[in-house]
mmCIF file of C-alpha atoms and ligand atoms in Angstrom:
data_model
loop_
_atom_site.group_PDB
_atom_site.id
_atom_site.type_symbol
_atom_site.label_atom_id
_atom_site.label_comp_id
_atom_site.label_asym_id
_atom_site.label_seq_id
_atom_site.Cartn_x
_atom_site.Cartn_y
_atom_site.Cartn_z
ATOM 1 C CA UNK L 16 64.641 124.259 100.323
ATOM 2 C CA UNK L 17 68.261 125.445 100.472
ATOM 3 C CA UNK L 18 68.935 128.885 101.809
ATOM 4 C CA UNK L 19 71.028 130.981 99.454
ATOM 5 C CA UNK L 20 74.055 132.738 100.821
ATOM 6 C CA UNK L 21 74.466 136.458 101.220
ATOM 7 C CA UNK L 22 78.026 136.772 99.979
ATOM 8 C CA UNK L 23 79.733 139.647 101.846
ATOM 9 C CA UNK L 24 80.428 138.663 105.414
ATOM 10 C CA UNK L 25 81.457 141.916 107.079
ATOM 11 C CA UNK L 26 78.454 143.905 105.943
ATOM 12 C CA UNK L 27 75.737 142.685 108.251
ATOM 13 C CA UNK L 28 73.063 145.073 109.528
ATOM 14 C CA UNK L 29 73.659 145.368 113.280
ATOM 15 C CA UNK L 30 70.566 146.353 115.225
ATOM 16 C CA UNK L 31 69.981 147.243 118.858
ATOM 17 C CA UNK L 32 67.692 149.185 121.163
ATOM 18 C CA UNK L 33 69.463 152.192 122.706
ATOM 19 C CA UNK L 34 68.072 154.633 125.277
ATOM 20 C CA UNK L 35 67.292 157.877 123.444
ATOM 21 C CA UNK L 36 69.273 159.947 125.946
ATOM 22 C CA UNK L 37 72.356 157.728 125.366
ATOM 23 C CA UNK L 38 72.114 157.759 121.581
ATOM 24 C CA UNK L 39 74.493 160.635 120.681
ATOM 25 C CA UNK L 40 77.187 159.218 122.982
ATOM 26 C CA UNK L 41 76.638 155.622 121.820
ATOM 27 C CA UNK L 42 77.016 156.651 118.176
ATOM 28 C CA UNK L 43 80.040 158.865 118.897
ATOM 29 C CA UNK L 44 81.826 156.088 120.816
ATOM 30 C CA UNK L 45 81.137 153.377 118.253
ATOM 31 C CA UNK L 46 83.273 152.757 115.187
ATOM 32 C CA UNK L 47 80.182 151.436 113.406
ATOM 33 C CA UNK L 48 78.392 153.562 110.824
ATOM 34 C CA UNK L 49 74.775 154.509 111.515
ATOM 35 C CA UNK L 50 72.316 153.529 108.790
ATOM 36 C CA UNK L 51 68.912 154.210 110.341
ATOM 37 C CA UNK L 52 67.373 155.240 113.640
ATOM 38 C CA UNK L 53 63.728 154.524 114.476
ATOM 39 C CA UNK L 54 61.966 156.333 117.325
ATOM 40 C CA UNK L 55 58.609 155.619 118.950
ATOM 41 C CA UNK L 56 56.522 158.628 119.947
ATOM 42 C CA UNK L 57 59.723 160.605 120.631
ATOM 43 C CA UNK L 58 61.591 163.337 118.829
ATOM 44 C CA UNK L 59 65.368 163.250 119.174
ATOM 45 C CA UNK L 60 67.002 166.424 120.397
ATOM 46 C CA UNK L 61 70.211 165.880 118.415
ATOM 47 C CA UNK L 62 70.699 165.404 114.692
ATOM 48 C CA UNK L 63 71.834 161.967 113.566
ATOM 49 C CA UNK L 64 73.838 161.473 110.337
ATOM 50 C CA UNK L 65 71.503 158.872 108.792
ATOM 51 C CA UNK L 66 67.797 158.421 107.977
ATOM 52 C CA UNK L 67 65.631 158.875 111.094
ATOM 53 C CA UNK L 68 62.156 157.342 111.104
ATOM 54 C CA UNK L 69 60.005 158.946 113.808
ATOM 55 C CA UNK L 70 56.895 156.830 114.342
ATOM 56 C CA UNK L 71 53.895 157.935 116.399
ATOM 57 C CA UNK L 72 53.718 154.571 118.142
ATOM 58 C CA UNK L 73 54.058 155.468 121.823
ATOM 59 C CA UNK L 74 56.259 153.175 123.874
ATOM 60 C CA UNK L 75 54.193 151.618 126.668
ATOM 61 C CA UNK L 76 56.791 151.225 129.398
ATOM 62 C CA UNK L 77 60.425 151.766 130.287
ATOM 63 C CA UNK L 78 62.779 154.590 129.292
ATOM 64 C CA UNK L 79 62.340 155.844 125.692
ATOM 65 C CA UNK L 80 64.337 153.631 123.331
ATOM 66 C CA UNK L 81 65.482 154.042 119.749
ATOM 67 C CA UNK L 82 66.049 151.172 117.337
ATOM 68 C CA UNK L 83 69.492 151.737 115.859
ATOM 69 C CA UNK L 84 70.791 150.102 112.672
ATOM 70 C CA UNK L 85 74.532 150.269 112.034
ATOM 71 C CA UNK L 86 77.189 148.421 110.057
ATOM 72 C CA UNK L 87 80.974 148.056 110.057
ATOM 73 C CA UNK L 88 81.384 148.869 106.387
ATOM 74 C CA UNK L 89 81.440 152.517 105.244
ATOM 75 C CA UNK L 90 78.027 153.842 104.288
ATOM 76 C CA UNK L 91 76.990 156.070 101.406
ATOM 77 C CA UNK L 92 73.922 158.227 101.913
ATOM 78 C CA UNK L 93 71.466 158.934 99.121
ATOM 79 C CA UNK L 94 68.698 161.402 99.602
ATOM 80 C CA UNK L 95 66.059 162.761 97.245
ATOM 81 C CA UNK L 96 62.723 164.464 97.924
ATOM 82 C CA UNK L 97 60.923 161.103 98.168
ATOM 83 C CA UNK L 98 63.417 158.799 99.780
ATOM 84 C CA UNK L 99 66.444 158.594 102.162
ATOM 85 C CA UNK L 100 68.813 155.671 101.788
ATOM 86 C CA UNK L 101 71.969 154.426 103.542
ATOM 87 C CA UNK L 102 73.874 151.755 101.595
ATOM 88 C CA UNK L 103 77.178 149.896 101.820
ATOM 89 C CA UNK L 104 77.602 147.840 98.651
ATOM 90 C CA UNK L 105 75.902 144.772 100.144
ATOM 91 C CA UNK L 106 72.594 146.033 101.487
ATOM 92 C CA UNK L 107 70.720 149.258 102.007
ATOM 93 C CA UNK L 108 68.216 150.640 104.464
ATOM 94 C CA UNK L 109 65.744 153.188 103.155
ATOM 95 C CA UNK L 110 62.914 155.268 104.422
ATOM 96 C CA UNK L 111 60.089 157.088 102.704
ATOM 97 C CA UNK L 112 57.419 159.379 104.013
ATOM 98 C CA UNK L 113 54.382 160.319 101.919
ATOM 99 C CA UNK L 114 51.924 162.946 103.040
ATOM 100 C CA UNK L 115 48.425 162.077 102.012
ATOM 101 C CA UNK L 116 46.459 164.948 100.668
ATOM 102 C CA UNK L 117 42.756 165.178 99.948
ATOM 103 C CA UNK L 118 42.976 163.915 96.385
ATOM 104 C CA UNK L 119 45.257 160.970 97.137
ATOM 105 C CA UNK L 120 43.626 157.892 98.657
ATOM 106 C CA UNK L 121 45.648 155.320 100.614
ATOM 107 C CA UNK L 122 45.811 152.942 97.640
ATOM 108 C CA UNK L 123 47.307 155.714 95.478
ATOM 109 C CA UNK L 124 49.776 156.649 98.242
ATOM 110 C CA UNK L 125 50.889 153.020 98.682
ATOM 111 C CA UNK L 126 51.214 152.570 94.922
ATOM 112 C CA UNK L 127 53.375 155.694 94.641
ATOM 113 C CA UNK L 128 55.543 154.734 97.650
ATOM 114 C CA UNK L 129 56.177 151.202 96.366
ATOM 115 C CA UNK L 130 56.833 152.316 92.773
ATOM 116 C CA UNK L 131 59.357 154.880 94.033
ATOM 117 C CA UNK L 132 61.007 152.347 96.349
ATOM 118 C CA UNK L 133 61.276 149.675 93.643
ATOM 119 C CA UNK L 134 62.659 152.179 91.103
ATOM 120 C CA UNK L 135 65.354 153.250 93.600
ATOM 121 C CA UNK L 136 66.267 149.655 94.468
ATOM 122 C CA UNK L 137 66.654 148.771 90.808
ATOM 123 C CA UNK L 138 68.616 151.870 89.827
ATOM 124 C CA UNK L 139 70.953 151.612 92.841
ATOM 125 C CA UNK L 140 71.565 147.884 92.245
ATOM 126 C CA UNK L 141 69.902 146.405 95.381
ATOM 127 C CA UNK L 142 66.947 144.681 93.718
ATOM 128 C CA UNK L 143 66.287 142.019 96.401
ATOM 129 C CA UNK L 144 63.870 142.898 99.196
ATOM 130 C CA UNK L 145 64.791 141.555 102.638
ATOM 131 C CA UNK L 146 62.364 143.299 105.020
ATOM 132 C CA UNK L 147 59.718 146.044 104.866
ATOM 133 C CA UNK L 148 57.911 148.017 107.593
ATOM 134 C CA UNK L 149 54.731 149.978 106.741
ATOM 135 C CA UNK L 150 53.138 152.516 109.067
ATOM 136 C CA UNK L 151 50.173 154.843 108.571
ATOM 137 C CA UNK L 152 47.412 156.401 110.636
ATOM 138 C CA UNK L 153 43.706 155.452 110.892
ATOM 139 C CA UNK L 154 44.510 151.977 109.520
ATOM 140 C CA UNK L 155 41.001 150.598 110.211
ATOM 141 C CA UNK L 156 39.061 153.691 109.067
ATOM 142 C CA UNK L 157 36.855 153.557 106.033
ATOM 143 C CA UNK L 158 37.913 155.657 103.037
ATOM 144 C CA UNK L 159 35.245 155.933 100.323
ATOM 145 C CA UNK L 160 33.788 152.507 101.046
ATOM 146 C CA UNK L 161 36.991 150.533 101.622
ATOM 147 C CA UNK L 162 39.116 150.221 104.781
ATOM 148 C CA UNK L 163 42.381 152.126 104.564
ATOM 149 C CA UNK L 164 44.424 148.954 105.238
ATOM 150 C CA UNK L 165 42.668 147.230 102.341
ATOM 151 C CA UNK L 166 43.375 150.265 100.138
ATOM 152 C CA UNK L 167 47.012 150.077 101.221
ATOM 153 C CA UNK L 168 47.117 146.376 100.211
ATOM 154 C CA UNK L 169 45.575 147.276 96.841
ATOM 155 C CA UNK L 170 48.195 149.922 95.969
ATOM 156 C CA UNK L 171 51.096 147.839 97.305
ATOM 157 C CA UNK L 172 49.986 144.785 95.324
ATOM 158 C CA UNK L 173 49.575 146.854 92.147
ATOM 159 C CA UNK L 174 53.124 148.295 92.326
ATOM 160 C CA UNK L 175 54.756 144.988 93.289
ATOM 161 C CA UNK L 176 53.061 142.989 90.535
ATOM 162 C CA UNK L 177 54.228 145.603 88.032
ATOM 163 C CA UNK L 178 57.822 145.784 89.207
ATOM 164 C CA UNK L 179 58.987 142.898 91.416
ATOM 165 C CA UNK L 180 60.540 139.931 89.615
ATOM 166 C CA UNK L 181 59.271 136.523 90.826
ATOM 167 C CA UNK L 182 56.246 137.963 92.648
ATOM 168 C CA UNK L 183 54.971 136.584 95.041
ATOM 169 C CA UNK L 184 57.800 134.182 95.988
ATOM 170 C CA UNK L 185 60.296 137.084 96.201
ATOM 171 C CA UNK L 186 58.133 138.983 98.727
ATOM 172 C CA UNK L 187 59.947 139.616 102.022
ATOM 173 C CA UNK L 188 58.888 139.639 105.661
ATOM 174 C CA UNK L 189 56.861 142.741 106.563
ATOM 175 C CA UNK L 190 54.929 144.653 109.174
ATOM 176 C CA UNK L 191 51.887 146.895 108.638
ATOM 177 C CA UNK L 192 50.810 148.767 111.768
ATOM 178 C CA UNK L 193 48.614 151.804 112.414
ATOM 179 C CA UNK L 194 50.207 154.884 113.957
ATOM 180 C CA UNK L 195 48.388 157.476 116.089
ATOM 181 C CA UNK L 196 49.229 160.194 113.523
ATOM 182 C CA UNK L 197 51.544 160.926 110.649
ATOM 183 C CA UNK L 198 52.074 160.226 106.971
ATOM 184 C CA UNK L 199 52.535 156.857 105.255
ATOM 185 C CA UNK L 200 56.032 155.786 106.356
ATOM 186 C CA UNK L 201 57.825 152.866 104.713
ATOM 187 C CA UNK L 202 61.180 151.537 105.881
ATOM 188 C CA UNK L 203 62.929 148.858 103.853
ATOM 189 C CA UNK L 204 65.981 146.651 103.828
ATOM 190 C CA UNK L 205 67.208 145.344 100.469
ATOM 191 C CA UNK L 206 70.304 143.570 99.186
ATOM 192 C CA UNK L 207 72.469 143.000 96.151
ATOM 193 C CA UNK L 208 71.879 139.272 96.777
ATOM 194 C CA UNK L 209 68.601 137.429 97.314
ATOM 195 C CA UNK L 210 67.414 136.203 100.694
ATOM 196 C CA UNK L 211 65.176 133.211 101.443
ATOM 197 C CA UNK L 212 61.525 133.890 102.177
ATOM 198 C CA UNK L 213 59.529 131.521 104.350
ATOM 199 C CA UNK L 214 55.928 130.607 105.000
ATOM 200 C CA UNK L 215 54.299 129.237 108.135
ATOM 201 C CA UNK L 216 52.566 125.851 107.917
ATOM 202 C CA UNK L 217 49.992 127.038 110.498
ATOM 203 C CA UNK L 218 49.040 130.010 108.319
ATOM 204 C CA UNK L 219 48.030 130.465 104.713
ATOM 205 C CA UNK L 220 50.524 132.645 102.851
ATOM 206 C CA UNK L 221 49.137 136.168 103.212
ATOM 207 C CA UNK L 222 49.456 136.666 99.456
ATOM 208 C CA UNK L 223 46.994 133.752 99.046
ATOM 209 C CA UNK L 224 44.341 135.125 101.453
ATOM 210 C CA UNK L 225 40.815 134.947 100.002
ATOM 211 C CA UNK L 226 39.059 138.186 99.012
ATOM 212 C CA UNK L 227 37.110 138.311 102.316
ATOM 213 C CA UNK L 228 40.036 140.352 103.643
ATOM 214 C CA UNK L 229 40.154 142.832 100.773
ATOM 215 C CA UNK L 230 40.196 143.003 96.980
ATOM 216 C CA UNK L 231 43.963 142.397 96.837
ATOM 217 C CA UNK L 232 45.878 140.190 99.254
ATOM 218 C CA UNK L 233 48.600 141.478 101.616
ATOM 219 C CA UNK L 234 52.008 141.168 99.886
ATOM 220 C CA UNK L 235 54.453 139.671 102.388
ATOM 221 C CA UNK L 236 56.191 136.473 103.527
ATOM 222 C CA UNK L 237 56.020 135.173 107.112
ATOM 223 C CA UNK L 238 59.801 135.484 107.566
ATOM 224 C CA UNK L 239 63.002 136.158 105.645
ATOM 225 C CA UNK L 240 66.321 134.410 106.231
ATOM 226 C CA UNK L 241 69.774 135.727 105.299
ATOM 227 C CA UNK L 242 72.905 133.634 105.742
ATOM 228 C CA UNK L 243 76.610 134.404 105.590
ATOM 229 C CA UNK L 244 79.809 132.651 106.694
ATOM 230 C CA UNK L 245 79.479 134.119 110.175
ATOM 231 C CA UNK L 246 75.786 134.314 110.962
ATOM 232 C CA UNK L 247 72.260 133.322 110.160
ATOM 233 C CA UNK L 248 69.567 135.914 110.573
ATOM 234 C CA UNK L 249 65.806 135.602 110.680
ATOM 235 C CA UNK L 250 63.526 138.581 110.101
ATOM 236 C CA UNK L 251 60.163 137.620 111.522
ATOM 237 C CA UNK L 252 57.127 139.416 110.070
ATOM 238 C CA UNK L 253 54.525 141.041 112.223
ATOM 239 C CA UNK L 254 52.793 137.899 113.532
ATOM 240 C CA UNK L 255 49.291 137.793 114.954
ATOM 241 C CA UNK L 256 46.595 135.395 116.137
ATOM 242 C CA UNK L 257 45.784 134.192 112.631
ATOM 243 C CA UNK L 258 45.483 130.460 111.874
ATOM 244 C CA UNK L 259 44.872 129.448 108.264
ATOM 245 C CA UNK L 260 43.510 132.797 107.191
ATOM 246 C CA UNK L 261 41.110 133.355 110.107
ATOM 247 C CA UNK L 262 41.637 135.541 113.167
ATOM 248 C CA UNK L 263 41.406 133.550 116.405
ATOM 249 C CA UNK L 264 40.359 134.507 119.961
ATOM 250 C CA UNK L 265 38.506 137.788 119.272
ATOM 251 C CA UNK L 266 38.369 139.862 122.458
ATOM 252 C CA UNK L 267 40.934 137.688 124.295
ATOM 253 C CA UNK L 268 44.363 139.368 124.465
ATOM 254 C CA UNK L 269 46.071 136.562 126.407
ATOM 255 C CA UNK L 270 44.848 133.801 124.079
ATOM 256 C CA UNK L 271 45.813 135.933 121.052
ATOM 257 C CA UNK L 272 49.323 136.387 122.446
ATOM 258 C CA UNK L 273 49.681 132.640 123.088
ATOM 259 C CA UNK L 274 48.450 131.839 119.554
ATOM 260 C CA UNK L 275 50.892 134.399 118.126
ATOM 261 C CA UNK L 276 53.778 132.762 120.000
ATOM 262 C CA UNK L 277 52.771 129.349 118.604
ATOM 263 C CA UNK L 278 52.890 130.925 115.145
ATOM 264 C CA UNK L 279 56.356 132.330 115.832
ATOM 265 C CA UNK L 280 57.583 128.928 117.030
ATOM 266 C CA UNK L 281 56.246 127.309 113.850
ATOM 267 C CA UNK L 282 58.146 129.880 111.745
ATOM 268 C CA UNK L 283 61.330 129.118 113.726
ATOM 269 C CA UNK L 284 60.931 125.450 112.849
ATOM 270 C CA UNK L 285 60.576 126.352 109.166
ATOM 271 C CA UNK L 286 63.666 128.544 109.407
ATOM 272 C CA UNK L 287 65.747 125.837 111.121
ATOM 273 C CA UNK L 288 64.788 123.475 108.345
ATOM 274 C CA UNK L 289 65.636 126.021 105.614
ATOM 275 C CA UNK L 290 68.930 127.075 107.239
ATOM 276 C CA UNK L 291 69.910 123.498 108.009
ATOM 277 C CA UNK L 292 71.097 124.197 111.529
ATOM 278 C CA UNK L 293 70.015 124.934 115.073
ATOM 279 C CA UNK L 294 68.986 128.603 115.079
ATOM 280 C CA UNK L 295 67.711 128.534 118.651
ATOM 281 C CA UNK L 296 70.668 126.660 120.117
ATOM 282 C CA UNK L 297 73.162 129.036 118.490
ATOM 283 C CA UNK L 298 71.125 132.205 119.053
ATOM 284 C CA UNK L 299 73.271 135.281 119.807
ATOM 285 C CA UNK L 300 70.738 138.069 119.844
ATOM 286 C CA UNK L 301 66.993 138.521 119.530
ATOM 287 C CA UNK L 302 64.999 141.742 119.440
ATOM 288 C CA UNK L 303 61.223 141.861 119.452
ATOM 289 C CA UNK L 304 58.593 144.555 119.061
ATOM 290 C CA UNK L 305 55.107 143.944 120.427
ATOM 291 C CA UNK L 306 52.351 146.142 119.026
ATOM 292 C CA UNK L 307 49.435 146.478 121.462
ATOM 293 C CA UNK L 308 46.096 147.932 120.311
ATOM 294 C CA UNK L 309 44.519 148.826 123.708
ATOM 295 C CA UNK L 310 46.425 149.875 126.791
ATOM 296 C CA UNK L 311 43.817 147.949 128.830
ATOM 297 C CA UNK L 312 45.154 144.621 127.516
ATOM 298 C CA UNK L 313 48.849 145.410 127.970
ATOM 299 C CA UNK L 314 49.162 143.657 131.337
ATOM 300 C CA UNK L 315 47.710 140.381 130.027
ATOM 301 C CA UNK L 316 49.809 140.492 126.868
ATOM 302 C CA UNK L 317 52.952 141.234 128.832
ATOM 303 C CA UNK L 318 52.195 138.423 131.259
ATOM 304 C CA UNK L 319 51.714 135.928 128.404
ATOM 305 C CA UNK L 320 55.063 137.002 126.920
ATOM 306 C CA UNK L 321 56.833 136.758 130.282
ATOM 307 C CA UNK L 322 55.616 133.152 130.501
ATOM 308 C CA UNK L 323 57.001 132.327 127.043
ATOM 309 C CA UNK L 324 60.474 131.770 125.557
ATOM 310 C CA UNK L 325 60.458 135.462 124.551
ATOM 311 C CA UNK L 326 60.763 136.466 128.210
ATOM 312 C CA UNK L 327 64.552 136.423 128.123
ATOM 313 C CA UNK L 328 64.858 138.733 125.089
ATOM 314 C CA UNK L 329 64.789 142.466 124.439
ATOM 315 C CA UNK L 330 61.108 143.261 123.973
ATOM 316 C CA UNK L 331 59.720 146.707 123.205
ATOM 317 C CA UNK L 332 55.986 147.267 123.817
ATOM 318 C CA UNK L 333 54.432 149.850 121.510
ATOM 319 C CA UNK L 334 50.954 151.296 121.193
ATOM 320 C CA UNK L 335 49.648 150.722 117.661
ATOM 321 C CA UNK L 336 46.594 149.651 115.695
ATOM 322 C CA UNK L 337 46.571 146.324 113.890
ATOM 323 C CA UNK L 338 45.347 145.633 110.409
ATOM 324 C CA UNK L 339 42.221 143.660 111.355
ATOM 325 C CA UNK L 340 39.850 145.220 113.905
ATOM 326 C CA UNK L 341 39.711 142.059 116.038
ATOM 327 C CA UNK L 342 43.498 141.719 116.360
ATOM 328 C CA UNK L 343 44.750 143.040 119.716
ATOM 329 C CA UNK L 344 48.442 142.153 119.498
ATOM 330 C CA UNK L 345 51.132 141.591 116.888
ATOM 331 C CA UNK L 346 54.763 140.551 117.432
ATOM 332 C CA UNK L 347 57.748 140.962 115.086
ATOM 333 C CA UNK L 348 61.404 140.184 115.618
ATOM 334 C CA UNK L 349 64.958 139.801 114.403
ATOM 335 C CA UNK L 350 66.882 136.719 115.546
ATOM 336 C CA UNK L 351 70.628 136.394 114.926
ATOM 337 C CA UNK L 352 72.317 133.005 115.264
ATOM 338 C CA UNK L 353 75.566 131.329 114.314
HETATM 339 C C1 3EB T 412 48.318 138.756 109.232
HETATM 340 O O1 3EB T 412 48.861 137.690 109.527
HETATM 341 C C2 3EB T 412 48.455 139.863 110.226
HETATM 342 O O2 3EB T 412 50.079 143.710 105.418
HETATM 343 O O3 3EB T 412 52.260 143.847 105.535
HETATM 344 C C3 3EB T 412 51.137 141.144 109.568
HETATM 345 C C4 3EB T 412 52.339 141.514 108.954
HETATM 346 C C5 3EB T 412 49.947 141.537 109.005
HETATM 347 C C6 3EB T 412 52.342 142.292 107.800
HETATM 348 C C7 3EB T 412 51.154 143.472 105.973
HETATM 349 C C8 3EB T 412 49.960 142.310 107.837
HETATM 350 C C9 3EB T 412 51.146 142.685 107.239
HETATM 351 O O4 3EB T 412 47.674 138.926 108.179
HETATM 352 C C10 3EB T 412 48.635 141.192 109.638
#
């Protein structure tokens, strides 16, 4: 497989973790344009001139951090009642927030969110999905006989099959994690040019999962690769202790973390092959988020990560629920090489 090139070179999405208290100063001192700020169980005291996604996913340790997306190229902001978008002619970052009310089930909410997102992407001219993050509360709760995560998968699948060209091979990397509270929140990255979406040989493609996991399969790729003259970038999906399609090591947080890291390493190998060069050897920056279901298993999960190649990277530990009850940990990341 040859990775296709993302043409514009100066319009890359820069991402970093910044201490919340330093954020106003960091943005004021930088010549870069903010595109999105994500917070974790925090509300910012200052207003930021771009979409802000406040997630009720409490940070487990360290000073409160924000995930900040910026770019060098000037940004245009688009905002309507359903959607906030920052775009620069090459890619956009968007965020949506949908309150669920009594008569709207999670499948209907997901369907509406994805239809709205895909309509915006098409009308604004950024039809290629690069990365999606999905967050909603009570992810494992039953809603009228079906788990809310499975309802989410149903609505998402319905909208994507209606509107996304080349489904499922055009599906991007994604995360779906349960918040402590809040509406359905969807953040997305999309481009004017296509990216390359990857599978993991250790795992069945999620969009091919059998119906044991829900009436419609989860619509995402294991990773997405973008390449330009100056860099190669890998967006790694939320990755868990799943081999084939089965969850492994129920009840064992350390073993789940180790299995997850083996999955991540297998995706790296796929990405190196697709990119045609040494992503690890030329790595410039890597950011990870680790979603931990129970605070009781944090120490074991952290220890497993500190004994892995991830130990040297920026890692943020967040409290969140995972999409299968037996999963205790999930890891996502962005790796920039070149
Ligand atoms: C898995 O491998 C774990 O539904 O968008 C990870 C990343 C998972 C994204 C999604 C689900 C999603 O199936 C769960």
